[in-house]
């Protein structure tokens, strides 16, 4: 499943933990969850980002079977033409297994779920990754901030 889906561990940027290497005009960090007082959440802030977002991710090791990815999201002043999505990829086959709904505008805390299947042993490693949904350069612009919490794969 997902390692540290509640963002309480200090371990980051290790192979099977949350990774968010630096990227121009984007900042990803673990912060206090707005409105909670003590819980943590992942905050991703975009300031005039015009590059494809793909630098917030975690590798998974799931055996073949059916799964459900669940998480919570809240955004403030988010403007994303095509939106941001969470995708699950089969690393070995470079095949997309799942894609969440697109997050394009401000939203209060809401729960989201997406089901997917790991079909064979040829998919020993999966990648859970936040990405811009856009494929064309002009549609990749993102401004604002978005929070994520309570990630789980069951």
mmCIF file with all atom_site columns, C-alpha atoms in Angstrom, residues 80-135:
data_model
loop_
_atom_site.group_PDB
_atom_site.id
_atom_site.type_symbol
_atom_site.label_atom_id
_atom_site.label_alt_id
_atom_site.label_comp_id
_atom_site.label_asym_id
_atom_site.label_entity_id
_atom_site.label_seq_id
_atom_site.pdbx_PDB_ins_code
_atom_site.Cartn_x
_atom_site.Cartn_y
_atom_site.Cartn_z
_atom_site.occupancy
_atom_site.B_iso_or_equiv
_atom_site.pdbx_formal_charge
_atom_site.auth_seq_id
_atom_site.auth_comp_id
_atom_site.auth_asym_id
_atom_site.auth_atom_id
_atom_site.pdbx_PDB_model_num
ATOM 1  C CA . UNK A 1 80  ? -5.426  24.665  -13.625 1.00 0.00 ? 80  UNK A CA 1
ATOM 2  C CA . UNK A 1 81  ? -6.710  24.664  -17.215 1.00 0.00 ? 81  UNK A CA 1
ATOM 3  C CA . UNK A 1 82  ? -6.859  20.886  -17.644 1.00 0.00 ? 82  UNK A CA 1
ATOM 4  C CA . UNK A 1 83  ? -6.397  20.080  -13.980 1.00 0.00 ? 83  UNK A CA 1
ATOM 5  C CA . UNK A 1 84  ? -4.133  17.994  -11.781 1.00 0.00 ? 84  UNK A CA 1
ATOM 6  C CA . UNK A 1 85  ? -4.673  14.237  -11.461 1.00 0.00 ? 85  UNK A CA 1
ATOM 7  C CA . UNK A 1 86  ? -3.244  11.356  -9.469  1.00 0.00 ? 86  UNK A CA 1
ATOM 8  C CA . UNK A 1 87  ? -2.206  8.487   -11.721 1.00 0.00 ? 87  UNK A CA 1
ATOM 9  C CA . UNK A 1 88  ? -1.082  4.970   -10.938 1.00 0.00 ? 88  UNK A CA 1
ATOM 10 C CA . UNK A 1 89  ? 1.394   3.570   -13.465 1.00 0.00 ? 89  UNK A CA 1
ATOM 11 C CA . UNK A 1 90  ? 2.845   0.123   -14.024 1.00 0.00 ? 90  UNK A CA 1
ATOM 12 C CA . UNK A 1 91  ? 6.546   0.969   -14.106 1.00 0.00 ? 91  UNK A CA 1
ATOM 13 C CA . UNK A 1 92  ? 7.728   -2.068  -16.058 1.00 0.00 ? 92  UNK A CA 1
ATOM 14 C CA . UNK A 1 93  ? 5.096   -1.743  -18.801 1.00 0.00 ? 93  UNK A CA 1
ATOM 15 C CA . UNK A 1 94  ? 4.813   2.068   -18.714 1.00 0.00 ? 94  UNK A CA 1
ATOM 16 C CA . UNK A 1 95  ? 1.055   1.558   -18.648 1.00 0.00 ? 95  UNK A CA 1
ATOM 17 C CA . UNK A 1 96  ? -1.446  3.760   -16.811 1.00 0.00 ? 96  UNK A CA 1
ATOM 18 C CA . UNK A 1 97  ? -3.561  1.720   -14.389 1.00 0.00 ? 97  UNK A CA 1
ATOM 19 C CA . UNK A 1 98  ? -5.699  4.500   -12.892 1.00 0.00 ? 98  UNK A CA 1
ATOM 20 C CA . UNK A 1 99  ? -6.426  8.211   -13.065 1.00 0.00 ? 99  UNK A CA 1
ATOM 21 C CA . UNK A 1 100 ? -8.317  10.306  -10.515 1.00 0.00 ? 100 UNK A CA 1
ATOM 22 C CA . UNK A 1 101 ? -10.762 13.042  -11.372 1.00 0.00 ? 101 UNK A CA 1
ATOM 23 C CA . UNK A 1 102 ? -9.067  16.296  -12.394 1.00 0.00 ? 102 UNK A CA 1
ATOM 24 C CA . UNK A 1 103 ? -8.656  19.053  -9.803  1.00 0.00 ? 103 UNK A CA 1
ATOM 25 C CA . UNK A 1 104 ? -9.028  22.425  -11.532 1.00 0.00 ? 104 UNK A CA 1
ATOM 26 C CA . UNK A 1 105 ? -10.507 24.895  -9.062  1.00 0.00 ? 105 UNK A CA 1
ATOM 27 C CA . UNK A 1 106 ? -10.872 25.624  -5.337  1.00 0.00 ? 106 UNK A CA 1
ATOM 28 C CA . UNK A 1 107 ? -12.677 22.911  -3.352  1.00 0.00 ? 107 UNK A CA 1
ATOM 29 C CA . UNK A 1 108 ? -13.281 22.152  0.345   1.00 0.00 ? 108 UNK A CA 1
ATOM 30 C CA . UNK A 1 109 ? -11.937 18.909  1.842   1.00 0.00 ? 109 UNK A CA 1
ATOM 31 C CA . UNK A 1 110 ? -13.477 16.052  -0.154  1.00 0.00 ? 110 UNK A CA 1
ATOM 32 C CA . UNK A 1 111 ? -12.794 12.323  -0.346  1.00 0.00 ? 111 UNK A CA 1
ATOM 33 C CA . UNK A 1 112 ? -11.922 10.687  -3.648  1.00 0.00 ? 112 UNK A CA 1
ATOM 34 C CA . UNK A 1 113 ? -11.603 7.074   -4.744  1.00 0.00 ? 113 UNK A CA 1
ATOM 35 C CA . UNK A 1 114 ? -10.441 5.355   -7.901  1.00 0.00 ? 114 UNK A CA 1
ATOM 36 C CA . UNK A 1 115 ? -10.271 1.622   -8.562  1.00 0.00 ? 115 UNK A CA 1
ATOM 37 C CA . UNK A 1 116 ? -7.620  -0.148  -10.581 1.00 0.00 ? 116 UNK A CA 1
ATOM 38 C CA . UNK A 1 117 ? -6.201  -3.562  -11.315 1.00 0.00 ? 117 UNK A CA 1
ATOM 39 C CA . UNK A 1 118 ? -2.628  -4.816  -11.263 1.00 0.00 ? 118 UNK A CA 1
ATOM 40 C CA . UNK A 1 119 ? -2.975  -7.536  -13.882 1.00 0.00 ? 119 UNK A CA 1
ATOM 41 C CA . UNK A 1 120 ? 0.180   -9.583  -13.881 1.00 0.00 ? 120 UNK A CA 1
ATOM 42 C CA . UNK A 1 121 ? 3.571   -10.301 -12.424 1.00 0.00 ? 121 UNK A CA 1
ATOM 43 C CA . UNK A 1 122 ? 5.022   -8.076  -15.165 1.00 0.00 ? 122 UNK A CA 1
ATOM 44 C CA . UNK A 1 123 ? 3.959   -5.120  -13.027 1.00 0.00 ? 123 UNK A CA 1
ATOM 45 C CA . UNK A 1 124 ? 5.919   -5.632  -9.812  1.00 0.00 ? 124 UNK A CA 1
ATOM 46 C CA . UNK A 1 125 ? 6.435   -1.887  -9.236  1.00 0.00 ? 125 UNK A CA 1
ATOM 47 C CA . UNK A 1 126 ? 3.817   0.830   -9.549  1.00 0.00 ? 126 UNK A CA 1
ATOM 48 C CA . UNK A 1 127 ? 4.144   4.593   -9.448  1.00 0.00 ? 127 UNK A CA 1
ATOM 49 C CA . UNK A 1 128 ? 1.583   6.827   -7.706  1.00 0.00 ? 128 UNK A CA 1
ATOM 50 C CA . UNK A 1 129 ? 2.171   10.287  -9.183  1.00 0.00 ? 129 UNK A CA 1
ATOM 51 C CA . UNK A 1 130 ? 0.573   13.734  -9.189  1.00 0.00 ? 130 UNK A CA 1
ATOM 52 C CA . UNK A 1 131 ? 0.522   15.043  -12.761 1.00 0.00 ? 131 UNK A CA 1
ATOM 53 C CA . UNK A 1 132 ? -0.921  17.760  -14.903 1.00 0.00 ? 132 UNK A CA 1
ATOM 54 C CA . UNK A 1 133 ? -3.672  16.250  -17.041 1.00 0.00 ? 133 UNK A CA 1
ATOM 55 C CA . UNK A 1 134 ? -2.677  18.424  -19.992 1.00 0.00 ? 134 UNK A CA 1
ATOM 56 C CA . UNK A 1 135 ? -0.417  17.074  -22.688 1.00 0.00 ? 135 UNK A CA 1
#
